[in-house]
Coordinates of C-alpha atoms in Angstrom, one line a residue:
Chain I
M1 CA 18.7 19.3 -19.3
E2 CA 18.2 22.3 -22.3
S3 CA 16.0 25.2 -21.3
R4 CA 13.7 24.8 -24.2
D5 CA 13.1 21.0 -23.2
M6 CA 12.0 22.1 -19.6
Q7 CA 9.9 24.4 -20.5
D8 CA 8.4 21.7 -23.0
I9 CA 7.7 18.9 -19.8
I10 CA 6.5 21.9 -17.2
G11 CA 4.3 22.8 -19.9
A12 CA 3.2 19.0 -20.1
I13 CA 2.9 18.9 -16.4
H14 CA 0.6 21.7 -16.2
R15 CA -1.7 20.2 -18.4
G16 CA -1.7 17.2 -16.7
D17 CA -0.3 15.1 -19.6
D18 CA 0.3 11.6 -18.2
K19 CA 3.9 11.2 -20.5
A20 CA 4.9 14.1 -18.3
L21 CA 4.4 12.0 -15.2
A22 CA 6.2 9.1 -16.7
K23 CA 9.2 11.5 -17.9
I24 CA 9.9 12.9 -14.5
Y25 CA 9.3 9.5 -12.8
D26 CA 11.9 8.2 -15.2
L27 CA 14.3 11.0 -14.1
Y28 CA 13.8 11.0 -10.4
Y29 CA 12.8 7.5 -9.5
G30 CA 15.6 5.4 -9.1
P31 CA 17.9 7.8 -7.0
L32 CA 15.0 8.4 -5.0
Y33 CA 14.2 4.9 -4.2
Y34 CA 17.7 4.7 -2.8
F35 CA 17.5 7.5 -0.5
I36 CA 14.2 6.1 0.8
Q37 CA 15.4 2.5 1.1
R38 CA 19.0 3.9 3.0
I39 CA 16.5 4.8 5.7
I40 CA 13.7 2.9 5.6
D41 CA 15.5 -0.6 4.7
N42 CA 12.4 -2.4 3.7
T43 CA 11.8 -2.9 -0.2
G44 CA 8.2 -2.7 0.3
E45 CA 7.9 0.2 2.2
A46 CA 10.7 2.3 0.4
E47 CA 7.9 1.2 -2.9
E48 CA 5.1 2.7 -1.1
I49 CA 6.7 6.0 0.5
A50 CA 8.3 6.6 -3.2
A51 CA 4.8 5.6 -5.5
D52 CA 3.5 8.1 -2.7
S53 CA 6.0 11.0 -3.1
F54 CA 5.4 10.9 -7.1
M55 CA 1.6 10.6 -6.2
K56 CA 1.5 13.4 -3.9
F57 CA 3.7 15.9 -6.5
W58 CA 0.9 14.9 -9.4
K59 CA -2.1 15.7 -7.1
R60 CA -0.5 19.6 -7.3
K61 CA 1.2 19.2 -10.5
E62 CA 0.1 22.8 -11.3
N63 CA 2.4 24.3 -8.7
F64 CA 5.6 23.5 -10.0
E65 CA 7.9 26.2 -12.1
N66 CA 10.8 23.9 -12.9
L67 CA 12.5 20.5 -12.1
Q68 CA 14.8 21.7 -9.2
N69 CA 11.3 22.4 -7.4
I70 CA 9.9 19.4 -8.2
K71 CA 13.3 17.2 -7.3
S72 CA 13.2 19.3 -3.9
F73 CA 9.5 18.8 -3.3
L74 CA 10.3 14.7 -3.8
Y75 CA 12.7 14.6 -1.7
T76 CA 11.0 16.5 1.5
T77 CA 7.8 14.6 0.9
A78 CA 9.7 11.5 0.7
R79 CA 11.9 12.5 4.0
N80 CA 8.8 13.3 5.6
A81 CA 7.0 9.8 5.6
C82 CA 10.2 8.1 6.3
F83 CA 10.4 10.5 9.7
D84 CA 6.9 9.6 10.2
L85 CA 7.6 5.8 9.6
L86 CA 10.0 5.7 11.8
R87 CA 8.7 7.8 14.7
S88 CA 5.5 5.1 14.5
K89 CA 7.8 2.3 14.9
K90 CA 10.1 4.3 17.8
N91 CA 8.1 3.1 20.9
F92 CA 8.2 -0.1 21.4
H93 CA 11.3 -1.3 20.6
K94 CA 14.8 0.2 20.8
H95 CA 15.6 1.6 17.6
Q96 CA 18.4 3.9 17.2
L97 CA 16.8 6.7 14.7
D98 CA 19.4 7.7 12.6
Y99 CA 18.1 11.2 12.1
F100 CA 21.2 12.0 10.2
L101 CA 20.2 10.1 7.7
L102 CA 17.5 12.2 7.0
Q103 CA 19.7 15.1 6.3
P104 CA 20.8 15.7 2.7
D105 CA 23.5 14.4 1.7
D106 CA 25.8 15.2 -1.6
E107 CA 27.9 12.6 -1.6
N108 CA 25.0 9.6 -1.4
A109 CA 23.0 11.7 -3.6
T110 CA 25.5 11.5 -6.2
L111 CA 26.5 7.8 -5.9
D112 CA 22.4 7.1 -6.2
E113 CA 22.1 9.0 -9.4
I114 CA 25.5 7.1 -10.7
K115 CA 24.5 3.8 -9.9
S116 CA 20.2 4.0 -11.0
E117 CA 22.0 6.1 -14.0
V118 CA 23.9 2.6 -15.2
F119 CA 20.9 0.1 -14.7
K120 CA 18.9 2.5 -16.9
K121 CA 21.2 2.6 -19.5
I122 CA 21.7 -1.2 -19.6
L123 CA 17.7 -2.0 -19.1
K124 CA 17.2 0.5 -22.5
Q125 CA 19.8 -1.4 -24.4
A126 CA 18.2 -4.4 -23.5
E127 CA 15.1 -3.1 -24.7
S128 CA 16.5 -2.9 -28.1
L129 CA 17.2 -6.8 -28.3
P130 CA 15.5 -8.6 -30.7
P131 CA 11.7 -9.7 -29.5
Q132 CA 12.6 -13.0 -28.5
C133 CA 16.1 -12.5 -26.7
K134 CA 14.5 -9.7 -25.1
R135 CA 11.7 -11.8 -23.6
I136 CA 13.8 -14.8 -22.7
F137 CA 16.6 -11.6 -21.1
Q138 CA 13.5 -10.2 -19.1
L139 CA 12.5 -13.6 -18.1
S140 CA 15.9 -15.3 -16.8
Y141 CA 17.5 -12.1 -16.0
L142 CA 14.7 -10.1 -14.5
D143 CA 11.6 -12.2 -13.2
E144 CA 14.6 -15.4 -12.5
L145 CA 12.8 -18.2 -13.9
K146 CA 14.7 -21.3 -14.7
N147 CA 15.3 -22.3 -18.1
T148 CA 13.0 -25.2 -17.9
E149 CA 10.6 -23.0 -16.9
I150 CA 11.0 -20.5 -19.8
A151 CA 11.1 -23.2 -22.3
E152 CA 7.6 -24.3 -20.5
K153 CA 6.1 -20.9 -20.8
L154 CA 7.3 -19.8 -24.3
G155 CA 6.6 -23.4 -25.9
I156 CA 10.0 -23.6 -27.2
T157 CA 13.2 -26.1 -26.8
L158 CA 15.7 -25.6 -23.7
Q159 CA 18.3 -25.7 -26.0
T160 CA 17.0 -22.7 -27.6
V161 CA 16.3 -21.0 -24.3
K162 CA 20.1 -21.6 -23.8
N163 CA 21.0 -19.8 -27.3
R164 CA 18.9 -17.2 -26.7
K165 CA 20.2 -16.4 -23.6
S166 CA 23.7 -16.2 -25.0
E167 CA 23.2 -14.2 -28.0
A168 CA 21.2 -11.8 -25.1
L169 CA 24.2 -11.3 -23.1
K170 CA 26.3 -11.1 -26.1
L171 CA 24.6 -8.3 -28.1
L172 CA 24.6 -6.2 -24.2
K173 CA 28.4 -7.1 -24.5
L174 CA 28.3 -6.8 -20.7
V175 CA 31.9 -7.9 -19.4
M176 CA 32.3 -8.2 -15.2
T177 CA 34.4 -9.8 -12.8
K178 CA 33.9 -13.1 -10.8
Q179 CA 33.4 -13.4 -7.5
E180 CA 36.2 -15.2 -6.7
L181 CA 38.8 -13.8 -9.0
Q182 CA 40.5 -10.6 -7.7
L183 CA 41.7 -9.1 -10.5
P184 CA 39.0 -8.1 -13.4
V185 CA 39.1 -10.7 -16.3
I186 CA 37.9 -10.5 -19.5
I187 CA 35.1 -13.6 -19.7
S188 CA 33.6 -15.2 -22.7
L189 CA 29.9 -14.5 -22.4
L190 CA 29.1 -17.7 -23.6
S191 CA 30.9 -20.2 -21.5
T192 CA 30.9 -18.9 -18.2
L193 CA 27.8 -16.6 -17.4
L194 CA 25.4 -18.8 -16.0
F195 CA 22.2 -16.6 -15.6
Chain B
M1 CA 27.1 16.8 -17.9
N2 CA 27.4 16.4 -14.4
V3 CA 29.7 14.2 -12.6
S4 CA 26.8 11.3 -12.2
E5 CA 25.8 11.5 -15.7
R6 CA 29.6 11.6 -16.7
V7 CA 30.4 8.8 -14.2
S8 CA 27.5 6.4 -15.4
Q9 CA 28.8 6.9 -19.1
L10 CA 31.8 5.5 -18.4
I11 CA 31.3 2.7 -16.0
V12 CA 28.9 1.5 -19.1
K13 CA 31.4 1.9 -21.4
H14 CA 33.5 -0.1 -18.8
L15 CA 31.2 -2.9 -19.0
H16 CA 31.2 -3.1 -22.8
D17 CA 34.8 -3.0 -22.4
E18 CA 34.7 -0.1 -24.3
L19 CA 37.0 2.9 -22.7
T20 CA 39.4 4.5 -24.4
E21 CA 43.0 4.9 -22.3
I22 CA 41.9 8.6 -21.5
E23 CA 38.8 7.8 -20.3
S24 CA 40.1 4.5 -18.6
I25 CA 42.3 7.2 -16.3
E26 CA 39.2 9.5 -15.9
L27 CA 37.2 6.6 -14.3
H28 CA 39.8 5.3 -12.1
Q29 CA 40.3 9.0 -10.6
W30 CA 36.7 8.9 -10.0
I31 CA 37.3 5.3 -8.4
N32 CA 40.2 6.4 -6.2
A33 CA 39.1 9.7 -5.0
S34 CA 36.8 8.0 -2.5
E35 CA 36.5 4.4 -0.8
K36 CA 32.2 5.0 -1.8
N37 CA 33.1 5.5 -5.0
R38 CA 35.4 2.6 -5.3
E39 CA 32.8 0.2 -3.5
L40 CA 30.0 1.3 -5.9
F41 CA 32.5 0.4 -9.0
D42 CA 32.8 -3.0 -7.5
R43 CA 29.2 -3.8 -7.2
L44 CA 28.2 -2.9 -10.5
T45 CA 31.0 -4.5 -12.4
N46 CA 30.8 -7.9 -10.3
E47 CA 28.3 -10.3 -11.8
E48 CA 26.5 -11.4 -8.8
T49 CA 26.2 -8.2 -7.0
F50 CA 24.9 -6.4 -10.6
K51 CA 22.6 -9.1 -11.3
K52 CA 20.5 -8.5 -7.7
E53 CA 21.0 -4.8 -7.6
V54 CA 19.6 -4.4 -11.1
K55 CA 17.2 -6.7 -10.5
E56 CA 15.7 -4.9 -7.4
F57 CA 15.7 -1.5 -9.2
Y58 CA 14.0 -3.0 -11.7
S59 CA 11.1 -4.6 -9.8
S60 CA 10.9 -1.5 -7.5
K61 CA 10.3 0.9 -10.6
T62 CA 7.7 -1.3 -11.6
N63 CA 6.2 -2.2 -8.7
S64 CA 5.6 1.3 -7.4
W65 CA 4.5 2.5 -11.0
K66 CA 2.0 0.0 -10.3
R67 CA 0.8 1.8 -7.4
I68 CA 0.4 5.1 -9.2
V69 CA -1.5 3.6 -12.5
A70 CA -3.7 2.3 -9.8
A71 CA -4.4 5.3 -7.8
I72 CA -4.7 7.5 -10.7
K73 CA -7.1 5.5 -12.2
E74 CA -8.8 5.0 -9.3
D75 CA -9.0 8.9 -9.0
Q76 CA -10.6 9.4 -12.2
Q77 CA -12.9 6.7 -11.7
K78 CA -14.5 8.4 -8.5
A79 CA -15.6 11.3 -11.0
K80 CA -18.9 11.3 -11.5
H81 CA -19.9 13.5 -14.7
V82 CA -20.4 11.6 -18.4
N83 CA -17.6 14.0 -19.6
I84 CA -15.0 13.3 -17.4
R85 CA -16.2 9.5 -17.8
R86 CA -15.2 9.6 -21.6
I87 CA -11.9 11.5 -20.8
W88 CA -11.1 9.0 -18.0
M89 CA -11.0 6.1 -21.3
T90 CA -8.7 8.1 -22.8
R91 CA -6.7 8.9 -20.4
A92 CA -6.4 5.2 -19.4
A93 CA -5.5 4.2 -22.4
A94 CA -3.2 6.9 -22.4
V95 CA -1.7 5.5 -18.9
I96 CA -1.2 1.7 -20.3
L97 CA 0.7 3.5 -23.8
I98 CA 3.1 4.7 -21.4
L99 CA 3.8 1.4 -19.5
L100 CA 4.2 0.6 -23.5
V101 CA 6.4 3.1 -25.0
G102 CA 7.6 5.4 -22.2
A103 CA 11.1 5.6 -20.4
A104 CA 9.2 4.9 -17.1
T105 CA 9.3 0.7 -17.4
Y106 CA 11.2 -1.8 -19.6
F107 CA 9.6 -4.8 -20.9
F108 CA 6.3 -3.9 -20.7
I109 CA 4.2 -7.2 -22.1
S110 CA 1.3 -8.2 -21.1
R111 CA 2.1 -9.3 -17.4
P112 CA 2.1 -13.2 -16.9
K113 CA 0.5 -14.1 -13.4
K114 CA 3.3 -15.9 -12.4
T115 CA 5.5 -13.1 -12.6
Q116 CA 3.0 -10.5 -10.9
Q117 CA 2.6 -13.4 -8.1
Q118 CA 6.7 -13.1 -7.5
L119 CA 6.6 -9.7 -7.5
V120 CA 3.7 -8.7 -5.3
Q121 CA 2.2 -11.6 -3.1
Q122 CA 3.1 -13.8 -0.1
P123 CA 2.6 -17.4 -0.4
T124 CA -0.2 -17.6 2.3
D125 CA -1.9 -14.7 3.4
I126 CA -5.4 -14.0 3.8
S127 CA -7.1 -11.2 1.9
A128 CA -9.4 -8.4 2.8
P129 CA -13.3 -9.4 2.6
D130 CA -14.1 -7.8 -0.6
A131 CA -18.3 -7.2 0.2
N132 CA -20.1 -7.4 3.2
H133 CA -21.9 -10.5 3.7
A134 CA -24.8 -9.4 5.8
I135 CA -28.0 -11.1 6.6
L136 CA -31.5 -9.6 7.4
T137 CA -34.0 -11.7 9.0
I138 CA -37.7 -10.4 8.9
G139 CA -39.8 -12.8 10.7
N140 CA -39.1 -16.5 9.4
K141 CA -37.6 -15.1 6.4
K142 CA -33.7 -14.7 5.8
I143 CA -32.5 -12.4 3.1
V144 CA -28.7 -12.7 2.3
L145 CA -27.8 -9.1 1.3
D146 CA -25.2 -10.1 -1.0
N147 CA -27.5 -11.8 -3.5
A148 CA -30.2 -9.2 -3.4
G149 CA -30.4 -7.2 -6.6
I150 CA -30.3 -2.8 -6.3
G151 CA -33.8 -1.6 -5.3
K152 CA -36.4 -3.1 -3.4
I153 CA -35.3 -6.1 -1.6
A154 CA -38.4 -6.9 0.5
T155 CA -41.3 -5.1 2.7
D156 CA -42.9 -5.4 5.6
G157 CA -46.4 -3.8 6.1
A158 CA -45.9 0.0 5.0
V159 CA -42.0 -0.1 5.2
D160 CA -40.3 -0.6 2.1
I161 CA -36.5 -1.8 2.8
N162 CA -34.3 -0.9 -0.4
K163 CA -30.7 -1.6 -1.2
I164 CA -29.2 1.0 -3.0
A165 CA -26.0 1.2 -5.8
D166 CA -22.9 1.2 -3.1
G167 CA -24.8 -1.7 -0.6
Q168 CA -26.4 0.7 2.0
I169 CA -29.7 -0.6 3.2
I170 CA -32.7 2.2 3.4
Y171 CA -35.7 1.8 4.9
K172 CA -38.7 4.0 3.9
G173 CA -42.0 4.7 4.9
S174 CA -43.7 3.9 9.1
D175 CA -45.8 1.8 10.1
T176 CA -48.1 0.7 13.2
D177 CA -48.1 -2.9 12.8
I178 CA -44.5 -3.4 13.4
Q179 CA -42.0 -6.7 13.6
T180 CA -38.4 -7.4 14.9
H181 CA -35.8 -7.4 12.2
I182 CA -32.4 -8.6 12.8
L183 CA -29.6 -7.7 10.6
A184 CA -26.1 -9.8 11.3
V185 CA -22.5 -8.8 9.6
P186 CA -20.6 -12.1 9.8
R187 CA -16.9 -12.6 10.5
G188 CA -15.0 -11.6 7.5
S189 CA -16.9 -8.7 5.9
Q190 CA -17.0 -5.4 5.4
P191 CA -18.9 -3.2 7.0
L192 CA -22.4 -2.2 6.4
A193 CA -24.6 0.8 6.7
I194 CA -28.3 1.0 7.0
T195 CA -30.4 3.7 7.3
L196 CA -33.5 2.9 9.7
S197 CA -36.9 4.3 9.3
D198 CA -36.5 7.1 11.3
G199 CA -33.7 8.1 9.2
T200 CA -31.1 6.9 11.9
H201 CA -27.9 5.7 9.9
V202 CA -26.0 2.7 11.5
T203 CA -22.7 1.6 10.2
L204 CA -22.2 -2.1 11.4
N205 CA -18.7 -4.0 11.7
A206 CA -18.0 -7.2 11.0
G207 CA -19.5 -9.8 13.7
S208 CA -21.8 -7.5 14.8
T209 CA -25.8 -8.1 15.0
I210 CA -27.9 -5.5 15.3
V211 CA -31.9 -6.2 16.4
Y212 CA -34.8 -3.0 15.8
P213 CA -38.4 -2.8 14.9
S214 CA -39.2 -2.2 11.3
S215 CA -40.9 0.9 12.4
F216 CA -40.3 3.0 15.5
T217 CA -43.8 3.7 17.4
G218 CA -44.4 4.7 20.9
S219 CA -42.4 7.3 22.7
E220 CA -39.2 5.9 22.2
R221 CA -37.3 4.3 19.6
R222 CA -35.4 1.0 20.7
M223 CA -32.7 -1.3 19.5
E224 CA -30.1 -4.1 20.4
V225 CA -26.5 -4.2 19.2
A226 CA -24.1 -6.7 19.9
G227 CA -20.6 -6.0 18.4
E228 CA -19.9 -2.8 17.0
A229 CA -21.4 -0.2 15.3
Y230 CA -21.5 3.7 14.8
F231 CA -24.7 5.4 14.8
E232 CA -25.8 8.8 13.5
V233 CA -29.5 9.1 15.4
A234 CA -31.9 11.1 13.4
H235 CA -32.7 14.1 15.7
D236 CA -36.6 14.1 17.4
A237 CA -36.5 15.9 20.6
S238 CA -40.3 13.8 21.6
R239 CA -38.7 10.4 21.2
P240 CA -35.3 9.4 23.0
F241 CA -33.4 7.1 20.9
I242 CA -32.0 4.0 22.8
V243 CA -29.2 1.5 22.5
K244 CA -28.7 -1.8 24.6
K245 CA -26.1 -4.3 24.4
S246 CA -27.8 -7.6 23.6
S247 CA -28.0 -9.7 26.8
S248 CA -27.0 -7.1 29.0
D249 CA -28.2 -4.0 30.9
V250 CA -26.1 -1.3 29.3
E251 CA -27.6 0.9 27.6
V252 CA -27.3 4.3 25.7
K253 CA -29.8 6.9 25.4
V254 CA -29.6 9.6 23.0
L255 CA -31.4 12.6 21.8
G256 CA -29.9 13.3 18.3
T257 CA -26.1 12.9 18.1
H258 CA -23.1 10.4 16.4
F259 CA -21.4 7.7 18.5
N260 CA -19.9 4.5 18.3
I261 CA -20.7 1.5 20.8
N262 CA -18.2 -1.0 20.7
A263 CA -19.8 -4.3 22.5
Y264 CA -18.4 -7.4 21.5
D265 CA -18.6 -10.0 24.1
D266 CA -15.1 -11.1 23.7
E267 CA -13.9 -7.8 24.9
S268 CA -13.6 -6.8 28.2
A269 CA -15.4 -3.8 28.5
I270 CA -18.2 -1.9 26.8
K271 CA -17.1 1.2 25.1
V272 CA -19.3 4.0 23.9
T273 CA -17.6 7.1 22.0
L274 CA -19.2 10.2 21.3
L275 CA -18.4 12.5 18.4
E276 CA -21.3 14.8 18.1
G277 CA -24.3 15.5 20.5
K278 CA -25.3 14.1 23.7
V279 CA -25.4 10.6 25.2
E280 CA -26.6 8.9 28.7
V281 CA -24.9 5.5 29.2
G282 CA -26.6 3.5 31.8
A283 CA -25.8 0.9 33.3
N284 CA -27.8 -1.4 35.8
Q285 CA -28.6 1.7 38.3
N286 CA -25.7 4.0 37.2
S287 CA -25.3 6.0 34.3
V288 CA -22.9 8.9 33.2
V289 CA -23.7 11.7 30.5
I290 CA -20.9 12.4 28.1
K291 CA -19.7 15.0 25.7
P292 CA -18.3 14.7 22.0
G293 CA -14.6 13.4 22.7
Q294 CA -15.4 11.3 25.6
Q295 CA -15.5 7.6 26.0
A296 CA -17.3 5.6 28.3
V297 CA -16.2 2.4 29.4
V298 CA -18.7 0.1 31.0
G299 CA -17.3 -2.8 33.0
G300 CA -18.3 -3.1 36.4
S301 CA -18.7 0.4 36.9
I302 CA -18.9 3.1 34.4
K303 CA -15.6 5.6 33.7
V304 CA -14.9 8.3 31.3
I305 CA -11.9 8.6 29.4
D306 CA -11.9 12.2 28.6
D307 CA -10.1 13.5 25.5
V308 CA -10.0 10.1 23.7
D309 CA -8.6 9.6 20.3
V310 CA -11.6 9.4 18.5
D311 CA -9.4 8.7 15.2
V312 CA -8.5 5.2 17.0
A313 CA -12.0 4.3 17.9
M314 CA -13.5 5.1 14.5
A315 CA -10.6 3.7 12.2
W316 CA -12.8 0.6 11.6
K317 CA -15.5 2.7 9.7
N318 CA -12.6 4.4 7.6
G319 CA -11.4 1.3 6.3
L320 CA -8.0 1.4 8.5
F321 CA -6.7 -0.3 11.2
N322 CA -5.1 2.3 13.6
L323 CA -2.8 0.8 16.1
K324 CA -2.4 3.9 18.3
E325 CA -1.3 2.7 21.7
V326 CA -3.0 -0.7 21.4
N327 CA -2.2 -3.7 22.7
I328 CA -1.0 -6.8 20.3
K329 CA -4.2 -8.8 21.9
D330 CA -6.5 -5.8 20.8
I331 CA -5.4 -5.5 17.4
M332 CA -5.3 -9.5 17.1
R333 CA -9.1 -9.8 18.3
Q334 CA -10.2 -6.7 15.5
V335 CA -7.6 -9.1 12.9
S336 CA -9.7 -12.0 13.7
R337 CA -13.5 -10.7 13.2
F338 CA -12.1 -8.7 10.2
Y339 CA -10.5 -11.4 8.3
D340 CA -12.2 -14.2 10.0
A341 CA -9.2 -15.4 11.2
E342 CA -8.2 -17.6 14.1
I343 CA -5.6 -16.5 16.7
V344 CA -3.1 -18.8 18.3
Y345 CA -0.1 -17.6 20.7
E346 CA 3.0 -19.2 21.6
G347 CA 4.4 -17.7 24.4
D348 CA 3.6 -14.7 26.1
V349 CA 3.1 -11.8 24.2
S350 CA 1.0 -9.6 26.5
D351 CA 3.4 -6.6 27.2
I352 CA 3.7 -5.9 23.3
G353 CA 2.4 -2.5 22.4
F354 CA 2.2 -0.9 18.5
Y355 CA 1.9 2.2 16.4
G356 CA 0.9 2.8 12.8
I357 CA -2.0 2.9 10.3
V358 CA -2.8 0.5 8.1
S359 CA -5.3 0.2 5.1
R360 CA -8.4 -2.8 6.1
R361 CA -8.0 -3.3 1.9
K362 CA -5.1 -4.7 2.0
N363 CA -4.1 -8.5 2.7
V364 CA -3.4 -9.3 6.5
S365 CA 0.1 -9.6 5.6
A366 CA 0.5 -5.9 5.3
L367 CA -0.6 -5.2 8.7
L368 CA 1.6 -8.0 10.1
N369 CA 4.7 -7.5 8.3
I370 CA 4.8 -3.9 9.9
M371 CA 4.3 -5.5 13.2
E372 CA 7.2 -7.7 12.4
K373 CA 9.4 -5.0 11.6
T374 CA 9.8 -4.1 15.0
G375 CA 11.2 -7.3 16.1
A376 CA 9.2 -7.5 19.0
V377 CA 6.7 -10.1 17.5
H378 CA 6.6 -13.0 14.8
F379 CA 3.5 -14.0 12.7
R380 CA 2.7 -17.3 10.4
I381 CA 0.1 -17.6 8.4
E382 CA -1.6 -20.9 7.7
G383 CA -4.7 -20.8 6.0
K384 CA -6.9 -18.8 8.1
R385 CA -4.8 -19.6 11.3
I386 CA -2.7 -16.7 12.5
I387 CA 0.2 -17.9 14.7
V388 CA 1.8 -15.2 17.0
S389 CA 5.2 -15.6 18.9
K390 CA 7.8 -13.4 20.0

C-alpha cells in the first residue's frame, strides 16, 4: 500500500471513521480468522474471537501509527484469546495443547492470505453481476437454498432461477475440477455445474 | 506486490482460464515449491471444496461483522448526553451504509429471516429471559412488576413504592404501622434490584423470594430470603440487619456490608459470601463471624472457606455463568433456574467439572456448546427440557 494511502487510513482511524474500521476489517479478517480457526477448530468460537479482536483494536484506535502495528495487535489479541479458551478447557479432559500453533508461522500465514485474497476477489466479481443474477447467486451459492425455495422466495419460475444461475456462473467464468477427474478439465458451465 | 497478492491473482486467473504461458509457469513453480501450496491450490480449484470454503469465508466474515456492528451500536447507545445521541443517529446510519457500500461484506441486501436462521440460530434452543417477571405481594394485593408502569406503583401507609426506568424497585418513606411484603422472582427471569425503606439494596436471582416489612421499626431490621440474593446493607450502627433463610434457623447478622447469600432448597448447603464489611452467620446455637473474601457454608455445621473466588459467587449478578471448578450438576441447577428448564440425566455424569465464563444474555446453547466441546458430555434440547448424557 502506498504511504499516502496509509496516512489517509491511519488518519481516518484516529478520527474514529467507521469506514476505516471496515477497511481494516476487510484487509485482515480472512487470514486472522483462519489463524484462529486452526487453533480453536470451532467456527462459532473463531468468529467470536475474531470479532472481539477487531473490537479491541477499535477501542484503542488512537494508539496505532501504522498498519503493521494494527496487524500485530490483532494477532496478539487473538492469540491470547485462543490461549485463554484452550487453557480453560484443559483441566477436564486430555487435550494435547498445540502450543506451537500459537507461535507466528510464516508459511501458514501466507497461505491464509492467499486463500483469503482469492475468495475476496471472486466475491467481489460476483458483486458486479446484474442484480437478479447476483441475488440468485447469493441465495443458491452462499445461502444454499434449493432452486425451488429460491423460486418461491423471489416469486419467479423455476426455469428463470436455473437460467439466472447459469448466467451468473458464466459471467464469473469459473473453471474448476470435479472430484472424480484426475486431470483438470475445462467444464461447460451450463451443463455440468450443478450448484 | 507481495507473494500472497501475486499468487492469489494467478490463481484467480487460472480459475477464469486466463493465464498466459509465462504466468502459468510461474504459478506451477509456486505449486511445486511445497506440499502445502499444492494442497491449497487443489482445494481452491476443486468445485466441491471451493464451494464449501467460500461459503465458510463469506458467512464467518458476515457473522463477525454483525457482532462488531452490534457492539459498536451498544456502546454508542450507552452514551447519555443528547449531543452524543445525535451523533449516534448519524453514526448508526454510517455503519449501515458501510454494509451496503464498503468492502467488508458482500451482497448486503435486507437480510431475509431464513438466512439469519441458517447462519445464526439453532433449531431448538432456550433463549435467555428478557426481563424479570417478579411479583410483589402486599397483603392480598398482587402486583406484577412487568406490567407496572414507571413511577409510583403502590403505597403502604406513608411508604411509597416506585419503579424506575431500569426496572428497579425503590421504597421511600417510613411508617410505624407496617405490613409484610413479599417479593418473588420466578424461575426463567432476569435478576431484580430493589431498595428497601432503610436504603438497603437487594438484588434477587431467579427462583428467589424475599419477605420483609414495608418499613423497618424496632431495634433490629429483620427479613427473610429463600433462593439467592445479593445484599448491600445500609449502615445503621444502632440497628443490626438480620437475614434469615425462610423455614430454617440460619441467620446472617450484619452491621453494614455487602454479601451474597445462596440459600436454595435444592442446594446441599447455604452459602454466605462476604464482599465487604463483617457478618455473623448463625444456625441453631452455632455462629461464626466472617471477613471479606470468606464464605460461610452452613450444612450440619458451619464451615468457613478462606479466599473464596468472589467472582464465581457473584457471576449471576454480573450476568454471567462462571464455571470455575464447578461440578456439572451445580451448573445445571443454575441453568434450570435461570432458563426455567427441566434437566434430565441419562447415566452417571457426577464426575465431570468445567471451567469457563459465558454470558447469561445468550441462548442456553451457548453455554451447552462450550461444555460439549470438551467431549465429556452431550446435550439435547427438547422444548424446555435439557437432556444430559455422557
